[in-house]
Amino acid sequence: VAGYSLALALWSEVKDMPEMHKCDAVFKGIRVGQLWNGIRSYGSWVKGFPERQAAFSELGFVWSVWDAAAERFLGEMERHVSERTQAGTWDGTPTLYPGWQNVR
């Protein structure tokens, strides 16, 4: 229980700090990145305890780093496309490759 309580307290401290979600993150001398990896990969302190999983979930614990990254990426793309189309400047052609404008 002590490990779970510490992990939950640490997550509540760093949940809004994306740099602390990485596998190599260290917070106040504690290797929190390895802690999160243990919880995600092995179910440390939460396996078999749905109430503990729920407590982490309520605090916004990132259960899948890949899903979180994909959500951030899609959100940024949607924002970017929305800004460009509202301004009326984007015709769907990637601006990185201007030669594509000639391809039909």
Short mmCIF file of N, CA, C and O in Angstrom, two decimals:
data_model
loop_
_atom_site.label_atom_id
_atom_site.label_comp_id
_atom_site.label_asym_id
_atom_site.label_seq_id
_atom_site.Cartn_x
_atom_site.Cartn_y
_atom_site.Cartn_z
N VAL A 1 0.83 -1.20 0.00
CA VAL A 1 0.00 0.00 0.00
C VAL A 1 0.87 1.25 0.00
O VAL A 1 0.54 2.24 -0.63
N ALA A 2 2.01 1.21 0.69
CA ALA A 2 2.87 2.39 0.75
C ALA A 2 3.34 2.78 -0.64
O ALA A 2 3.38 3.96 -0.98
N GLY A 3 3.71 1.79 -1.47
CA GLY A 3 4.16 2.09 -2.83
C GLY A 3 3.06 2.71 -3.65
O GLY A 3 3.28 3.68 -4.38
N TYR A 4 1.85 2.17 -3.52
CA TYR A 4 0.70 2.70 -4.26
C TYR A 4 0.41 4.14 -3.82
O TYR A 4 0.22 5.02 -4.66
N SER A 5 0.40 4.38 -2.52
CA SER A 5 0.11 5.73 -2.01
C SER A 5 1.14 6.74 -2.49
O SER A 5 0.80 7.86 -2.87
N LEU A 6 2.41 6.33 -2.46
CA LEU A 6 3.47 7.21 -2.93
C LEU A 6 3.31 7.49 -4.42
O LEU A 6 3.41 8.63 -4.86
N ALA A 7 3.04 6.45 -5.19
CA ALA A 7 2.88 6.62 -6.63
C ALA A 7 1.71 7.54 -6.94
O ALA A 7 1.81 8.43 -7.79
N LEU A 8 0.59 7.37 -6.24
CA LEU A 8 -0.58 8.20 -6.47
C LEU A 8 -0.28 9.66 -6.09
O LEU A 8 -0.63 10.59 -6.82
N ALA A 9 0.41 9.86 -4.98
CA ALA A 9 0.78 11.21 -4.56
C ALA A 9 1.73 11.86 -5.57
O ALA A 9 1.58 13.04 -5.91
N LEU A 10 2.70 11.09 -6.04
CA LEU A 10 3.63 11.63 -7.04
C LEU A 10 2.92 11.98 -8.32
O LEU A 10 3.17 13.04 -8.91
N TRP A 11 2.01 11.12 -8.78
CA TRP A 11 1.29 11.41 -10.02
C TRP A 11 0.48 12.69 -9.88
O TRP A 11 0.42 13.51 -10.79
N SER A 12 -0.16 12.88 -8.72
CA SER A 12 -0.96 14.10 -8.54
C SER A 12 -0.08 15.34 -8.59
O SER A 12 -0.54 16.41 -8.98
N GLU A 13 1.19 15.21 -8.23
CA GLU A 13 2.13 16.33 -8.30
C GLU A 13 2.60 16.64 -9.72
O GLU A 13 2.82 17.79 -10.07
N VAL A 14 2.78 15.60 -10.52
CA VAL A 14 3.42 15.80 -11.83
C VAL A 14 2.48 15.61 -13.02
O VAL A 14 2.90 15.71 -14.16
N LYS A 15 1.21 15.35 -12.77
CA LYS A 15 0.29 15.03 -13.87
C LYS A 15 0.20 16.12 -14.93
O LYS A 15 -0.04 15.84 -16.09
N ASP A 16 0.42 17.36 -14.55
CA ASP A 16 0.34 18.47 -15.50
C ASP A 16 1.71 18.85 -16.06
O ASP A 16 1.85 19.91 -16.67
N MET A 17 2.69 18.01 -15.85
CA MET A 17 4.05 18.27 -16.34
C MET A 17 4.42 17.16 -17.33
O MET A 17 4.95 16.13 -16.93
N PRO A 18 4.14 17.34 -18.63
CA PRO A 18 4.40 16.28 -19.61
C PRO A 18 5.82 15.74 -19.58
O PRO A 18 6.05 14.56 -19.86
N GLU A 19 6.78 16.57 -19.25
CA GLU A 19 8.17 16.10 -19.22
C GLU A 19 8.37 15.05 -18.13
O GLU A 19 9.33 14.28 -18.17
N MET A 20 7.49 14.99 -17.15
CA MET A 20 7.59 14.01 -16.07
C MET A 20 6.89 12.70 -16.41
O MET A 20 6.86 11.78 -15.62
N HIS A 21 6.32 12.58 -17.61
CA HIS A 21 5.65 11.36 -18.02
C HIS A 21 6.60 10.43 -18.76
O HIS A 21 6.26 9.31 -19.05
N LYS A 22 7.79 10.92 -19.08
CA LYS A 22 8.75 10.13 -19.86
C LYS A 22 9.40 9.06 -18.99
O LYS A 22 9.49 9.18 -17.78
N CYS A 23 9.91 8.03 -19.66
CA CYS A 23 10.53 6.89 -18.95
C CYS A 23 11.78 7.27 -18.17
O CYS A 23 12.12 6.61 -17.20
N ASP A 24 12.47 8.34 -18.58
CA ASP A 24 13.70 8.71 -17.89
C ASP A 24 13.51 9.89 -16.94
O ASP A 24 14.47 10.46 -16.45
N ALA A 25 12.26 10.24 -16.64
CA ALA A 25 11.98 11.41 -15.80
C ALA A 25 12.38 11.16 -14.35
O ALA A 25 12.21 10.08 -13.80
N VAL A 26 12.92 12.21 -13.73
CA VAL A 26 13.29 12.17 -12.31
C VAL A 26 12.63 13.38 -11.65
O VAL A 26 12.77 14.51 -12.12
N PHE A 27 11.91 13.15 -10.57
CA PHE A 27 11.22 14.22 -9.85
C PHE A 27 11.64 14.17 -8.40
O PHE A 27 11.42 13.17 -7.70
N LYS A 28 12.29 15.23 -7.95
CA LYS A 28 12.76 15.32 -6.57
C LYS A 28 13.56 14.09 -6.15
O LYS A 28 13.38 13.54 -5.07
N GLY A 29 14.41 13.63 -7.06
CA GLY A 29 15.29 12.50 -6.77
C GLY A 29 14.65 11.13 -6.94
O GLY A 29 15.29 10.12 -6.72
N ILE A 30 13.39 11.09 -7.34
CA ILE A 30 12.70 9.81 -7.52
C ILE A 30 12.56 9.55 -9.01
O ILE A 30 12.13 10.43 -9.76
N ARG A 31 12.90 8.37 -9.43
CA ARG A 31 12.82 8.00 -10.85
C ARG A 31 11.36 7.70 -11.21
O ARG A 31 10.95 6.56 -11.32
N VAL A 32 10.60 8.75 -11.37
CA VAL A 32 9.16 8.59 -11.62
C VAL A 32 8.87 7.95 -12.97
O VAL A 32 7.87 7.24 -13.11
N GLY A 33 9.72 8.15 -13.95
CA GLY A 33 9.51 7.54 -15.26
C GLY A 33 9.47 6.03 -15.17
O GLY A 33 8.62 5.38 -15.78
N GLN A 34 10.37 5.46 -14.40
CA GLN A 34 10.38 4.01 -14.22
C GLN A 34 9.17 3.56 -13.42
O GLN A 34 8.63 2.48 -13.65
N LEU A 35 8.72 4.40 -12.52
CA LEU A 35 7.53 4.09 -11.74
C LEU A 35 6.30 4.00 -12.64
O LEU A 35 5.53 3.05 -12.57
N TRP A 36 6.14 5.01 -13.52
CA TRP A 36 4.98 5.00 -14.44
C TRP A 36 5.06 3.80 -15.38
O TRP A 36 4.05 3.17 -15.66
N ASN A 37 6.25 3.50 -15.85
CA ASN A 37 6.43 2.34 -16.73
C ASN A 37 6.03 1.05 -16.02
O ASN A 37 5.37 0.19 -16.61
N GLY A 38 6.40 0.92 -14.77
CA GLY A 38 6.03 -0.27 -14.00
C GLY A 38 4.53 -0.40 -13.83
O GLY A 38 3.97 -1.49 -13.91
N ILE A 39 3.88 0.72 -13.61
CA ILE A 39 2.42 0.70 -13.44
C ILE A 39 1.76 0.35 -14.77
O ILE A 39 0.86 -0.49 -14.83
N ARG A 40 2.22 0.98 -15.87
CA ARG A 40 1.63 0.72 -17.19
C ARG A 40 1.90 -0.70 -17.66
O ARG A 40 1.01 -1.40 -18.12
N SER A 41 3.15 -1.12 -17.60
CA SER A 41 3.57 -2.38 -18.21
C SER A 41 3.28 -3.61 -17.36
O SER A 41 2.93 -4.66 -17.89
N TYR A 42 3.47 -3.48 -16.06
CA TYR A 42 3.38 -4.64 -15.19
C TYR A 42 2.19 -4.59 -14.23
O TYR A 42 1.94 -5.54 -13.51
N GLY A 43 1.50 -3.45 -14.18
CA GLY A 43 0.38 -3.32 -13.26
C GLY A 43 0.82 -3.18 -11.82
O GLY A 43 0.05 -3.48 -10.90
N SER A 44 2.05 -2.71 -11.61
CA SER A 44 2.56 -2.56 -10.24
C SER A 44 1.57 -1.76 -9.39
O SER A 44 1.14 -0.68 -9.77
N TRP A 45 1.20 -2.32 -8.27
CA TRP A 45 0.31 -1.72 -7.25
C TRP A 45 -1.13 -1.56 -7.69
O TRP A 45 -1.97 -1.18 -6.90
N VAL A 46 -1.46 -1.82 -8.97
CA VAL A 46 -2.84 -1.65 -9.40
C VAL A 46 -3.46 -2.94 -9.94
O VAL A 46 -4.68 -3.04 -10.02
N LYS A 47 -2.63 -3.90 -10.29
CA LYS A 47 -3.14 -5.16 -10.84
C LYS A 47 -4.01 -5.86 -9.79
O LYS A 47 -3.58 -6.11 -8.68
N GLY A 48 -5.24 -6.15 -10.19
CA GLY A 48 -6.16 -6.81 -9.28
C GLY A 48 -6.88 -5.87 -8.33
O GLY A 48 -7.62 -6.31 -7.45
N PHE A 49 -6.63 -4.58 -8.47
CA PHE A 49 -7.27 -3.57 -7.62
C PHE A 49 -7.93 -2.52 -8.50
O PHE A 49 -7.35 -1.46 -8.76
N PRO A 50 -9.13 -2.78 -8.98
CA PRO A 50 -9.78 -1.82 -9.89
C PRO A 50 -9.97 -0.44 -9.27
O PRO A 50 -9.93 0.56 -9.98
N GLU A 51 -10.13 -0.38 -7.96
CA GLU A 51 -10.30 0.93 -7.31
C GLU A 51 -9.02 1.76 -7.39
O GLU A 51 -9.06 2.98 -7.50
N ARG A 52 -7.88 1.10 -7.40
CA ARG A 52 -6.61 1.81 -7.54
C ARG A 52 -6.44 2.31 -8.97
O ARG A 52 -5.98 3.43 -9.19
N GLN A 53 -6.80 1.46 -9.93
CA GLN A 53 -6.76 1.89 -11.33
C GLN A 53 -7.68 3.08 -11.53
O GLN A 53 -7.32 4.04 -12.20
N ALA A 54 -8.85 3.02 -10.93
CA ALA A 54 -9.82 4.12 -11.06
C ALA A 54 -9.26 5.40 -10.45
O ALA A 54 -9.45 6.49 -11.00
N ALA A 55 -8.57 5.28 -9.32
CA ALA A 55 -8.00 6.47 -8.68
C ALA A 55 -6.97 7.13 -9.60
O ALA A 55 -6.95 8.36 -9.74
N PHE A 56 -6.12 6.32 -10.23
CA PHE A 56 -5.15 6.87 -11.18
C PHE A 56 -5.87 7.49 -12.38
O PHE A 56 -5.51 8.57 -12.85
N SER A 57 -6.87 6.79 -12.88
CA SER A 57 -7.61 7.29 -14.05
C SER A 57 -8.29 8.62 -13.76
O SER A 57 -8.30 9.52 -14.59
N GLU A 58 -8.86 8.75 -12.57
CA GLU A 58 -9.51 10.00 -12.18
C GLU A 58 -8.53 11.17 -12.17
O GLU A 58 -8.92 12.31 -12.41
N LEU A 59 -7.28 10.86 -11.87
CA LEU A 59 -6.25 11.91 -11.87
C LEU A 59 -5.63 12.10 -13.25
O LEU A 59 -4.67 12.85 -13.41
N GLY A 60 -6.16 11.40 -14.26
CA GLY A 60 -5.67 11.58 -15.62
C GLY A 60 -4.40 10.82 -15.94
O GLY A 60 -3.62 11.23 -16.80
N PHE A 61 -4.18 9.69 -15.27
CA PHE A 61 -2.98 8.89 -15.54
C PHE A 61 -2.96 8.47 -17.00
O PHE A 61 -3.97 8.07 -17.56
N VAL A 62 -1.80 8.56 -17.62
CA VAL A 62 -1.63 8.21 -19.02
C VAL A 62 -1.33 6.72 -19.09
O VAL A 62 -0.20 6.30 -18.87
N TRP A 63 -2.34 5.92 -19.39
CA TRP A 63 -2.17 4.47 -19.43
C TRP A 63 -1.44 4.02 -20.67
O TRP A 63 -0.73 3.03 -20.67
N SER A 64 -1.59 4.73 -21.78
CA SER A 64 -0.89 4.38 -23.01
C SER A 64 -0.19 5.62 -23.55
O SER A 64 -0.84 6.57 -23.98
N VAL A 65 1.10 5.61 -23.52
CA VAL A 65 1.88 6.74 -24.01
C VAL A 65 1.63 6.94 -25.50
O VAL A 65 1.51 8.07 -25.98
N TRP A 66 1.51 5.83 -26.25
CA TRP A 66 1.29 5.93 -27.69
C TRP A 66 -0.06 6.58 -27.99
O TRP A 66 -0.16 7.42 -28.87
N ASP A 67 -1.09 6.18 -27.27
CA ASP A 67 -2.42 6.77 -27.49
C ASP A 67 -2.42 8.25 -27.15
O ASP A 67 -3.01 9.07 -27.85
N ALA A 68 -1.74 8.61 -26.07
CA ALA A 68 -1.68 10.01 -25.67
C ALA A 68 -0.95 10.84 -26.72
O ALA A 68 -1.38 11.95 -27.06
N ALA A 69 0.14 10.31 -27.25
CA ALA A 69 0.89 11.04 -28.29
C ALA A 69 0.05 11.19 -29.55
O ALA A 69 0.03 12.25 -30.18
N ALA A 70 -0.68 10.14 -29.91
CA ALA A 70 -1.54 10.20 -31.10
C ALA A 70 -2.65 11.22 -30.91
O ALA A 70 -2.95 11.99 -31.83
N GLU A 71 -3.25 11.27 -29.73
CA GLU A 71 -4.30 12.24 -29.46
C GLU A 71 -3.76 13.66 -29.55
O GLU A 71 -4.40 14.55 -30.11
N ARG A 72 -2.57 13.89 -28.97
CA ARG A 72 -1.95 15.23 -29.05
C ARG A 72 -1.69 15.61 -30.50
O ARG A 72 -1.96 16.72 -30.93
N PHE A 73 -1.13 14.67 -31.27
CA PHE A 73 -0.81 14.93 -32.67
C PHE A 73 -2.07 15.26 -33.45
O PHE A 73 -2.10 16.24 -34.20
N LEU A 74 -3.11 14.44 -33.30
CA LEU A 74 -4.35 14.69 -34.03
C LEU A 74 -4.98 16.01 -33.62
O LEU A 74 -5.49 16.75 -34.47
N GLY A 75 -4.92 16.33 -32.35
CA GLY A 75 -5.45 17.61 -31.88
C GLY A 75 -4.71 18.79 -32.50
O GLY A 75 -5.33 19.77 -32.93
N GLU A 76 -3.39 18.68 -32.57
CA GLU A 76 -2.60 19.74 -33.19
C GLU A 76 -2.90 19.86 -34.67
O GLU A 76 -2.99 20.96 -35.22
N MET A 77 -3.04 18.73 -35.36
CA MET A 77 -3.36 18.76 -36.79
C MET A 77 -4.74 19.39 -37.02
O MET A 77 -4.90 20.21 -37.93
N GLU A 78 -5.71 19.01 -36.21
CA GLU A 78 -7.05 19.58 -36.34
C GLU A 78 -7.02 21.09 -36.11
O GLU A 78 -7.65 21.86 -36.83
N ARG A 79 -6.27 21.51 -35.09
CA ARG A 79 -6.15 22.94 -34.81
C ARG A 79 -5.50 23.66 -35.98
O ARG A 79 -5.96 24.70 -36.43
N HIS A 80 -4.43 23.08 -36.50
CA HIS A 80 -3.69 23.68 -37.60
C HIS A 80 -4.58 23.81 -38.84
O HIS A 80 -4.66 24.88 -39.46
N VAL A 81 -5.27 22.74 -39.19
CA VAL A 81 -6.13 22.76 -40.37
C VAL A 81 -7.27 23.76 -40.17
O VAL A 81 -7.60 24.52 -41.08
N SER A 82 -7.83 23.78 -38.97
CA SER A 82 -8.92 24.71 -38.68
C SER A 82 -8.45 26.15 -38.83
O SER A 82 -9.14 26.98 -39.44
N GLU A 83 -7.29 26.47 -38.31
CA GLU A 83 -6.76 27.83 -38.43
C GLU A 83 -6.50 28.20 -39.88
O GLU A 83 -6.81 29.30 -40.32
N ARG A 84 -5.91 27.27 -40.62
CA ARG A 84 -5.57 27.55 -42.01
C ARG A 84 -6.82 27.70 -42.88
O ARG A 84 -6.87 28.54 -43.76
N THR A 85 -7.82 26.86 -42.65
CA THR A 85 -9.02 26.93 -43.49
C THR A 85 -9.89 28.11 -43.11
O THR A 85 -10.53 28.70 -43.97
N GLN A 86 -9.91 28.50 -41.85
CA GLN A 86 -10.68 29.67 -41.44
C GLN A 86 -10.09 30.94 -42.05
O GLN A 86 -10.81 31.86 -42.40
N ALA A 87 -8.78 30.94 -42.16
CA ALA A 87 -8.13 32.11 -42.74
C ALA A 87 -8.26 32.13 -44.26
O ALA A 87 -7.96 33.11 -44.91
N GLY A 88 -8.71 31.00 -44.82
CA GLY A 88 -8.90 30.92 -46.26
C GLY A 88 -7.61 30.80 -47.05
O GLY A 88 -7.57 31.10 -48.24
N THR A 89 -6.55 30.35 -46.39
CA THR A 89 -5.26 30.29 -47.07
C THR A 89 -4.82 28.88 -47.41
O THR A 89 -3.83 28.70 -48.09
N TRP A 90 -5.52 27.87 -46.97
CA TRP A 90 -5.05 26.51 -47.18
C TRP A 90 -5.93 25.82 -48.19
O TRP A 90 -7.14 25.74 -48.03
N ASP A 91 -5.33 25.32 -49.26
CA ASP A 91 -6.09 24.65 -50.30
C ASP A 91 -5.94 23.13 -50.24
O ASP A 91 -6.31 22.42 -51.16
N GLY A 92 -5.37 22.64 -49.16
CA GLY A 92 -5.18 21.21 -49.00
C GLY A 92 -3.84 20.72 -49.50
O GLY A 92 -3.50 19.56 -49.38
N THR A 93 -3.04 21.60 -50.06
CA THR A 93 -1.72 21.24 -50.56
C THR A 93 -0.70 21.45 -49.45
O THR A 93 -0.66 22.52 -48.85
N PRO A 94 0.11 20.44 -49.15
CA PRO A 94 1.13 20.63 -48.12
C PRO A 94 2.07 21.78 -48.50
O PRO A 94 2.62 21.79 -49.59
N THR A 95 2.21 22.75 -47.61
CA THR A 95 3.05 23.91 -47.91
C THR A 95 4.53 23.57 -47.89
O THR A 95 5.33 24.30 -48.44
N LEU A 96 4.87 22.44 -47.29
CA LEU A 96 6.27 22.04 -47.22
C LEU A 96 6.81 21.69 -48.60
O LEU A 96 7.98 21.84 -48.88
N TYR A 97 5.94 21.23 -49.49
CA TYR A 97 6.34 20.81 -50.82
C TYR A 97 5.57 21.62 -51.88
O TYR A 97 4.57 21.15 -52.41
N PRO A 98 6.03 22.83 -52.17
CA PRO A 98 5.28 23.68 -53.10
C PRO A 98 5.10 23.07 -54.49
O PRO A 98 4.15 23.39 -55.17
N GLY A 99 5.97 22.16 -54.89
CA GLY A 99 5.85 21.52 -56.19
C GLY A 99 4.59 20.70 -56.33
O GLY A 99 4.12 20.43 -57.43
N TRP A 100 4.01 20.29 -55.21
CA TRP A 100 2.80 19.49 -55.24
C TRP A 100 1.61 20.28 -55.78
O TRP A 100 0.63 19.70 -56.19
N GLN A 101 1.72 21.58 -55.78
CA GLN A 101 0.61 22.40 -56.30
C GLN A 101 0.40 22.16 -57.77
O GLN A 101 -0.67 22.36 -58.31
N ASN A 102 1.47 21.72 -58.46
CA ASN A 102 1.37 21.46 -59.89
C ASN A 102 0.84 20.06 -60.22
O ASN A 102 0.54 19.78 -61.36
N VAL A 103 0.74 19.20 -59.19
CA VAL A 103 0.29 17.83 -59.41
C VAL A 103 -1.23 17.80 -59.29
O VAL A 103 -1.80 18.26 -58.32
N ARG A 104 -1.87 17.27 -60.29
CA ARG A 104 -3.34 17.17 -60.27
C ARG A 104 -3.76 15.77 -60.54
O ARG A 104 -3.24 15.00 -61.23
#
